JSON list of C-alpha atoms in Angstrom, two decimals:
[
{"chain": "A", "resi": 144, "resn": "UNK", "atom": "CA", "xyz": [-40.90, 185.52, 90.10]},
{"chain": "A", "resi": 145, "resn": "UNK", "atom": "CA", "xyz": [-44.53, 185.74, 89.52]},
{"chain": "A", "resi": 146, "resn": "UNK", "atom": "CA", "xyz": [-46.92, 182.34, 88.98]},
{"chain": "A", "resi": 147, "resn": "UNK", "atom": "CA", "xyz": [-47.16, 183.51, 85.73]},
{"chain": "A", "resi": 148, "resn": "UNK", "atom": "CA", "xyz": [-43.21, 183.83, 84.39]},
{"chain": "A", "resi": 149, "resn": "UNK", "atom": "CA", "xyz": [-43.06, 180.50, 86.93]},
{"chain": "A", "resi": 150, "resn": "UNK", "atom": "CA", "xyz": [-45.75, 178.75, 84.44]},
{"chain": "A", "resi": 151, "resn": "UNK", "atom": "CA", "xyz": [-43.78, 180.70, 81.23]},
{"chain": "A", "resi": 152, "resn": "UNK", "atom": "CA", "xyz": [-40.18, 179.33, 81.97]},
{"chain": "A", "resi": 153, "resn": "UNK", "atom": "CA", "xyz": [-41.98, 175.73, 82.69]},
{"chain": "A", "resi": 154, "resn": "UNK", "atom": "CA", "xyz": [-43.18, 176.16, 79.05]},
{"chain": "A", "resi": 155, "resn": "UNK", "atom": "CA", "xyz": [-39.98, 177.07, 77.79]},
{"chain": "A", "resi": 156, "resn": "UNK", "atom": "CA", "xyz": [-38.30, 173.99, 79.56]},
{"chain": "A", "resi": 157, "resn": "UNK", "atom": "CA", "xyz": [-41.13, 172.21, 77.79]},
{"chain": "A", "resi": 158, "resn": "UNK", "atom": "CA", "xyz": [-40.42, 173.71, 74.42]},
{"chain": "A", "resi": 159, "resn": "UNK", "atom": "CA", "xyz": [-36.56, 172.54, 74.95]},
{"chain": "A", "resi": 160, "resn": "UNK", "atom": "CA", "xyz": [-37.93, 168.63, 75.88]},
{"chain": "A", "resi": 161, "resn": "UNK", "atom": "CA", "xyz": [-39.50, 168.65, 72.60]},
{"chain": "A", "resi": 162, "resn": "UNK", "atom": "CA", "xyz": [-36.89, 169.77, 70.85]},
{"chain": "A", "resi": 163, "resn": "UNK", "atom": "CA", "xyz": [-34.40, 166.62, 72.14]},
{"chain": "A", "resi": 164, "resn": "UNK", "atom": "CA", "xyz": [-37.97, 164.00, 72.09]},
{"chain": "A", "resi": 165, "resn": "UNK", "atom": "CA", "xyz": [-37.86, 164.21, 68.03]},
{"chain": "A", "resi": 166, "resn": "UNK", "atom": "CA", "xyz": [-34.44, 164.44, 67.89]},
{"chain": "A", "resi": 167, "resn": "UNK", "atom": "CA", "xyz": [-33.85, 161.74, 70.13]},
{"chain": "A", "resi": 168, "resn": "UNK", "atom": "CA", "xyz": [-36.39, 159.22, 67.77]},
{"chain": "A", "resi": 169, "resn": "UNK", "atom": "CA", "xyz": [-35.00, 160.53, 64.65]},
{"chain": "A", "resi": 170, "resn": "UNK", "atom": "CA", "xyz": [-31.13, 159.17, 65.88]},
{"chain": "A", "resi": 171, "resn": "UNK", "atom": "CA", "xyz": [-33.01, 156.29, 66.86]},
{"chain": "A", "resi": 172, "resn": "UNK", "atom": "CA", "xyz": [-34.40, 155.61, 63.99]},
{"chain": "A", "resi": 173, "resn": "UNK", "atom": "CA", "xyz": [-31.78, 156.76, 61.05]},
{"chain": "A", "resi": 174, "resn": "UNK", "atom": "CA", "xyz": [-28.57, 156.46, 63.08]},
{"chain": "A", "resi": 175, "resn": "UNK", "atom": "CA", "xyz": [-25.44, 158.49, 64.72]},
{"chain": "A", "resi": 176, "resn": "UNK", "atom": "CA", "xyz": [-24.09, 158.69, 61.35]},
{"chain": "A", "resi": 177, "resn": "UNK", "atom": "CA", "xyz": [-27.29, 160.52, 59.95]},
{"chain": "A", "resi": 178, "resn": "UNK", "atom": "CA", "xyz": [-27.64, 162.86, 62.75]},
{"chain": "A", "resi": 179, "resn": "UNK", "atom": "CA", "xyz": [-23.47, 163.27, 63.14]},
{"chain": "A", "resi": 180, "resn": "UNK", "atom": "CA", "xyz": [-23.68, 164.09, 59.13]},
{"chain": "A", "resi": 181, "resn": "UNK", "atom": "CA", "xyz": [-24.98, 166.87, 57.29]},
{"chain": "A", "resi": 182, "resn": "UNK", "atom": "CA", "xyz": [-28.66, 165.59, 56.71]},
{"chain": "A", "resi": 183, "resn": "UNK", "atom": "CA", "xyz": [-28.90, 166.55, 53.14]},
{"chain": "A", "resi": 184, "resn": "UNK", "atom": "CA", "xyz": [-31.45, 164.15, 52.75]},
{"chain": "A", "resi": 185, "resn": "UNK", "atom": "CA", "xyz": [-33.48, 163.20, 55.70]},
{"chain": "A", "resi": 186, "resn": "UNK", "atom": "CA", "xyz": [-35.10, 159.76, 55.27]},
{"chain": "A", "resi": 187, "resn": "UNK", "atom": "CA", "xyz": [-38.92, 159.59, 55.39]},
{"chain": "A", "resi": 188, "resn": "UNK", "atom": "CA", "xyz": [-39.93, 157.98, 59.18]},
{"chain": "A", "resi": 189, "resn": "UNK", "atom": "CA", "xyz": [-41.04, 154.74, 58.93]},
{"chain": "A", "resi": 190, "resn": "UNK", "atom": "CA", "xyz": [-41.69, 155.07, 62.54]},
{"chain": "A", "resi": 191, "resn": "UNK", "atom": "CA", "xyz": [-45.36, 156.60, 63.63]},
{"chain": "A", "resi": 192, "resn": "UNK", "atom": "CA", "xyz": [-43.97, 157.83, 67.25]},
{"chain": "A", "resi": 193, "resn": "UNK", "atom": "CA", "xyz": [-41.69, 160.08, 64.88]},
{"chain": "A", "resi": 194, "resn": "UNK", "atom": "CA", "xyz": [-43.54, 161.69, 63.27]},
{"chain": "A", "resi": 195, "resn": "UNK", "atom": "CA", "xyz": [-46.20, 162.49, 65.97]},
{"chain": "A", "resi": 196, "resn": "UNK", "atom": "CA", "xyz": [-42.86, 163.98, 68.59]},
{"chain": "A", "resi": 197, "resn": "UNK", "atom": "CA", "xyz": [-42.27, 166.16, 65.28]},
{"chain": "A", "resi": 198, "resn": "UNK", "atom": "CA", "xyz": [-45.95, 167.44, 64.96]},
{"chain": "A", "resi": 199, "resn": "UNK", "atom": "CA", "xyz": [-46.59, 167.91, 68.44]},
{"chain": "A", "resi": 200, "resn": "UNK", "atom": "CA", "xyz": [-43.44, 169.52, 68.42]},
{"chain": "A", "resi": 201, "resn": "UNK", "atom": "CA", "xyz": [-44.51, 172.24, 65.69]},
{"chain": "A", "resi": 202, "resn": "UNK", "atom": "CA", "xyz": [-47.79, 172.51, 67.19]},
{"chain": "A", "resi": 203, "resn": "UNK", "atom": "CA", "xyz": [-46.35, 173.56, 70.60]},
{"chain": "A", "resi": 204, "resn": "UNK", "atom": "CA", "xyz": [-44.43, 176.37, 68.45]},
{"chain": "A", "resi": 205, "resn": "UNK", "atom": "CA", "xyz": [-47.45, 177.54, 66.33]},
{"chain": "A", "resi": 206, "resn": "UNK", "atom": "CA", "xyz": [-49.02, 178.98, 69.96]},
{"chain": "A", "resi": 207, "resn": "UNK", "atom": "CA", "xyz": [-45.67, 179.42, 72.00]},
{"chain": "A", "resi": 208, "resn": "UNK", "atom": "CA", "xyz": [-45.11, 182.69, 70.76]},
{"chain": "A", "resi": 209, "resn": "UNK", "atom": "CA", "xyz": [-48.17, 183.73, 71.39]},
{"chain": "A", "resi": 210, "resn": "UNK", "atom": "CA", "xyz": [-48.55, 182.81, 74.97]},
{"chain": "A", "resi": 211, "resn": "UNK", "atom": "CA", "xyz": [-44.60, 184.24, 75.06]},
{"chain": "A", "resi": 212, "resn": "UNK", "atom": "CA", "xyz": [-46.05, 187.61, 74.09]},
{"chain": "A", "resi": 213, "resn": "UNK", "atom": "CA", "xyz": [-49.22, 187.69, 76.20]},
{"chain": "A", "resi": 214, "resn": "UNK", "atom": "CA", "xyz": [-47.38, 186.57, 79.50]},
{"chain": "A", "resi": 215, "resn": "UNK", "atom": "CA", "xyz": [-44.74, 189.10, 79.24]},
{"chain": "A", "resi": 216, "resn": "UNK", "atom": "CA", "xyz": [-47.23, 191.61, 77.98]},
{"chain": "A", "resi": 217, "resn": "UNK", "atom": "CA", "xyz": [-49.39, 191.13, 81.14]},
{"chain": "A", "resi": 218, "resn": "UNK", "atom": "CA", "xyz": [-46.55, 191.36, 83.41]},
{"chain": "A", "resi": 219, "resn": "UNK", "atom": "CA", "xyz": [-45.41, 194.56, 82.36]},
{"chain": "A", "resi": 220, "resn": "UNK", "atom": "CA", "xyz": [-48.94, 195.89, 82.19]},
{"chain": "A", "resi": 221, "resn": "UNK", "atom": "CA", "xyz": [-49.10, 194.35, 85.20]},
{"chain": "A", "resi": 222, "resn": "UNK", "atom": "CA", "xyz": [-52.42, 193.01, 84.57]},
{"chain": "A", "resi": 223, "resn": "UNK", "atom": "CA", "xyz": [-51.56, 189.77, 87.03]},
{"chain": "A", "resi": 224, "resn": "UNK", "atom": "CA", "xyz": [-54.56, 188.45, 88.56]},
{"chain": "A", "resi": 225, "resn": "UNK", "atom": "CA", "xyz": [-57.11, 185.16, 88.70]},
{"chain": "A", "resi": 226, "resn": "UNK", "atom": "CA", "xyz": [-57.29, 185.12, 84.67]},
{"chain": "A", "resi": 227, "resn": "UNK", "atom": "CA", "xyz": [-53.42, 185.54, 84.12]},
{"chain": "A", "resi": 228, "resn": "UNK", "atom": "CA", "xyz": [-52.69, 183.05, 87.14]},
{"chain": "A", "resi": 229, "resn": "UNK", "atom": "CA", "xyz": [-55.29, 180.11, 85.64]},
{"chain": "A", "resi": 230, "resn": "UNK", "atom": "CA", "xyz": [-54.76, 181.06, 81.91]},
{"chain": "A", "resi": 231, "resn": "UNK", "atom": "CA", "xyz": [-50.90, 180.27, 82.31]},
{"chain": "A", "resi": 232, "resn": "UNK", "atom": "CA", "xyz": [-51.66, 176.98, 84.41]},
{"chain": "A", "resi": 233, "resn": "UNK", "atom": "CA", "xyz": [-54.48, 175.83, 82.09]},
{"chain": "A", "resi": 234, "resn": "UNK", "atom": "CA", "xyz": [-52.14, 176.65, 78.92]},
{"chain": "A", "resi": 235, "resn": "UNK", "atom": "CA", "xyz": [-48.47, 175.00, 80.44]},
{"chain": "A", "resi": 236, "resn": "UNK", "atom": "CA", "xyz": [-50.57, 171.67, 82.81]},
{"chain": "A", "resi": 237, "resn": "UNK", "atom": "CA", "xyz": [-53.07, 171.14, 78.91]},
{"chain": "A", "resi": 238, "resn": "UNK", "atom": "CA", "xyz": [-49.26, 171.50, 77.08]},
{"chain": "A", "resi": 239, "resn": "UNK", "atom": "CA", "xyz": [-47.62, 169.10, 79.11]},
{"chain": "A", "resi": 240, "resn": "UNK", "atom": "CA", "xyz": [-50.65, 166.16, 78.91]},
{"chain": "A", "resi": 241, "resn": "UNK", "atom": "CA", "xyz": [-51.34, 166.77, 75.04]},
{"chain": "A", "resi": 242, "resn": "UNK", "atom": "CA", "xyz": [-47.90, 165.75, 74.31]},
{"chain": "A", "resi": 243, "resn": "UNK", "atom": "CA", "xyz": [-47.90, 161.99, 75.06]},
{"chain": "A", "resi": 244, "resn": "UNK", "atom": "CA", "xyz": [-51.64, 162.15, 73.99]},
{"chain": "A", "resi": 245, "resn": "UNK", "atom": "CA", "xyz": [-50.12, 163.51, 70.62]},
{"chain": "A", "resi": 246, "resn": "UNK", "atom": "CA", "xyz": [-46.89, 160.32, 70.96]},
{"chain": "A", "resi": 247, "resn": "UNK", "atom": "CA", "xyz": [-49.40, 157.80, 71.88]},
{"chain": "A", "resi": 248, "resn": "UNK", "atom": "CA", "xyz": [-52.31, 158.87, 68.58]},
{"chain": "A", "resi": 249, "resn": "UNK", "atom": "CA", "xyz": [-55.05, 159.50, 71.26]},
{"chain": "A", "resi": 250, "resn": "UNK", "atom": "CA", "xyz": [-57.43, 161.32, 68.91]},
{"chain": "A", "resi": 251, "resn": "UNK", "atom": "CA", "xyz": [-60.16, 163.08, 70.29]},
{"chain": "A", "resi": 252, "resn": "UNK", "atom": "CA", "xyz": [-59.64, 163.46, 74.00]},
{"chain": "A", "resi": 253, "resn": "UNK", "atom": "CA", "xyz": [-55.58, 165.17, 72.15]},
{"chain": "A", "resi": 254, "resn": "UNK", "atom": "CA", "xyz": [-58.22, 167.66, 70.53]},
{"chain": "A", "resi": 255, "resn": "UNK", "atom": "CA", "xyz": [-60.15, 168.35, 73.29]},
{"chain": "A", "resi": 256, "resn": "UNK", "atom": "CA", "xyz": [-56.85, 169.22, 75.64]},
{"chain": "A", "resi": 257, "resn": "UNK", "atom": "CA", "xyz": [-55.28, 171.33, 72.92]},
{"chain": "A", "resi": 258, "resn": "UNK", "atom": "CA", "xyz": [-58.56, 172.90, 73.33]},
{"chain": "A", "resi": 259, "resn": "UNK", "atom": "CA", "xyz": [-57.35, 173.86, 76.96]},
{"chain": "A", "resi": 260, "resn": "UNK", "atom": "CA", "xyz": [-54.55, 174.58, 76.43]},
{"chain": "A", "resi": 261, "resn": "UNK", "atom": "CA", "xyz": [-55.86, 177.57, 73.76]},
{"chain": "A", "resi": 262, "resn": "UNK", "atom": "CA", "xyz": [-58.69, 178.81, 76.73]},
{"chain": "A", "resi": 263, "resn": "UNK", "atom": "CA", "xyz": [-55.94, 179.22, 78.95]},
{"chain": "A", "resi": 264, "resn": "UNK", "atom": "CA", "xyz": [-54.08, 181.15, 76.02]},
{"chain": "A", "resi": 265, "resn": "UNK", "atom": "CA", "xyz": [-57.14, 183.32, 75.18]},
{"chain": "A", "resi": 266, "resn": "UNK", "atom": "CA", "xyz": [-57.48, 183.97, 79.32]},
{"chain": "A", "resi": 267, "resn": "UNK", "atom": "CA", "xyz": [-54.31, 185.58, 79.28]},
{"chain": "A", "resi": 268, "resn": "UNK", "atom": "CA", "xyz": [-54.89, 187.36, 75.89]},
{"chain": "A", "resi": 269, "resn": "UNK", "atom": "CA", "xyz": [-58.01, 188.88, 77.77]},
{"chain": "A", "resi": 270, "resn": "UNK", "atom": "CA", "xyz": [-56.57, 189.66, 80.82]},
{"chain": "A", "resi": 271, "resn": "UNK", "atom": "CA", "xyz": [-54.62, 192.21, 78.77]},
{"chain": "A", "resi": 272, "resn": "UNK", "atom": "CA", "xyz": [-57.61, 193.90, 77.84]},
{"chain": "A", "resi": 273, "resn": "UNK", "atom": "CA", "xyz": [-59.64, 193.81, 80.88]},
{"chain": "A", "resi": 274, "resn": "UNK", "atom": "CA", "xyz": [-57.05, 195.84, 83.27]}
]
């Protein structure tokens, strides 16, 4: 497997993490019997930490299937090289610290890694064109 599928099925074991992180707080918070029934009516989160696994959980997804497309795009171009290999690392490493920057309400410094994680994302994206 190339560095670059490597860096794209770490990102989709990261997507699945943040799927079970919001989930987990939202049991937490509301109970078994909320999450066991049919969640009609979710309860608004009193909880911050909540709220901020469920954001940085949607703002994972609002890139994911763009750096999905790009990665798999570039490996069947086969337009692999020192953008592709550093645009996936950048994107997946800048994923993985924004996340408890996101839990914890770091502001600023959260920006400036979701930042890197869109370079690497545009890296890739250019890659595509430069082959």
């Amino acid at each position: 497997m190339t560095t670059e599928l490597t860096y794209l099925a770490l990102t989709l074991v990261l997507a699945l993490v943040q799927i079970f992180l919001p989930a987990g707080a939202r049991t937490a918070e509301f109970g078994s019997k909320w999450n066991a029934g049919p969640r009609d009516q979710t309860p608004t989160s009193v909880r911050p930490l909540t709220g901020r696994l469920e954001r940085a959980q949607a703002n994972l997804y609002e890139t994911l299937p763009l750096f999905i497309g790009a990665v798999l795009v570039a490996h069947l171009i086969q337009a692999s090289g020192p953008l592709t290999v550093w645009g996936t690392a950048l994107y997946f490493w800048a994923r993985v610290v924004y996340l408890p920057l996101y839990a914890l309400g770091v502001p600023y410094i959260r920006s400036l890694v979701w930042l890197v994680s869109l370079a690497g994302l545009v890296m890739v994206l250019a890659a595509l064109f430069l082959t």
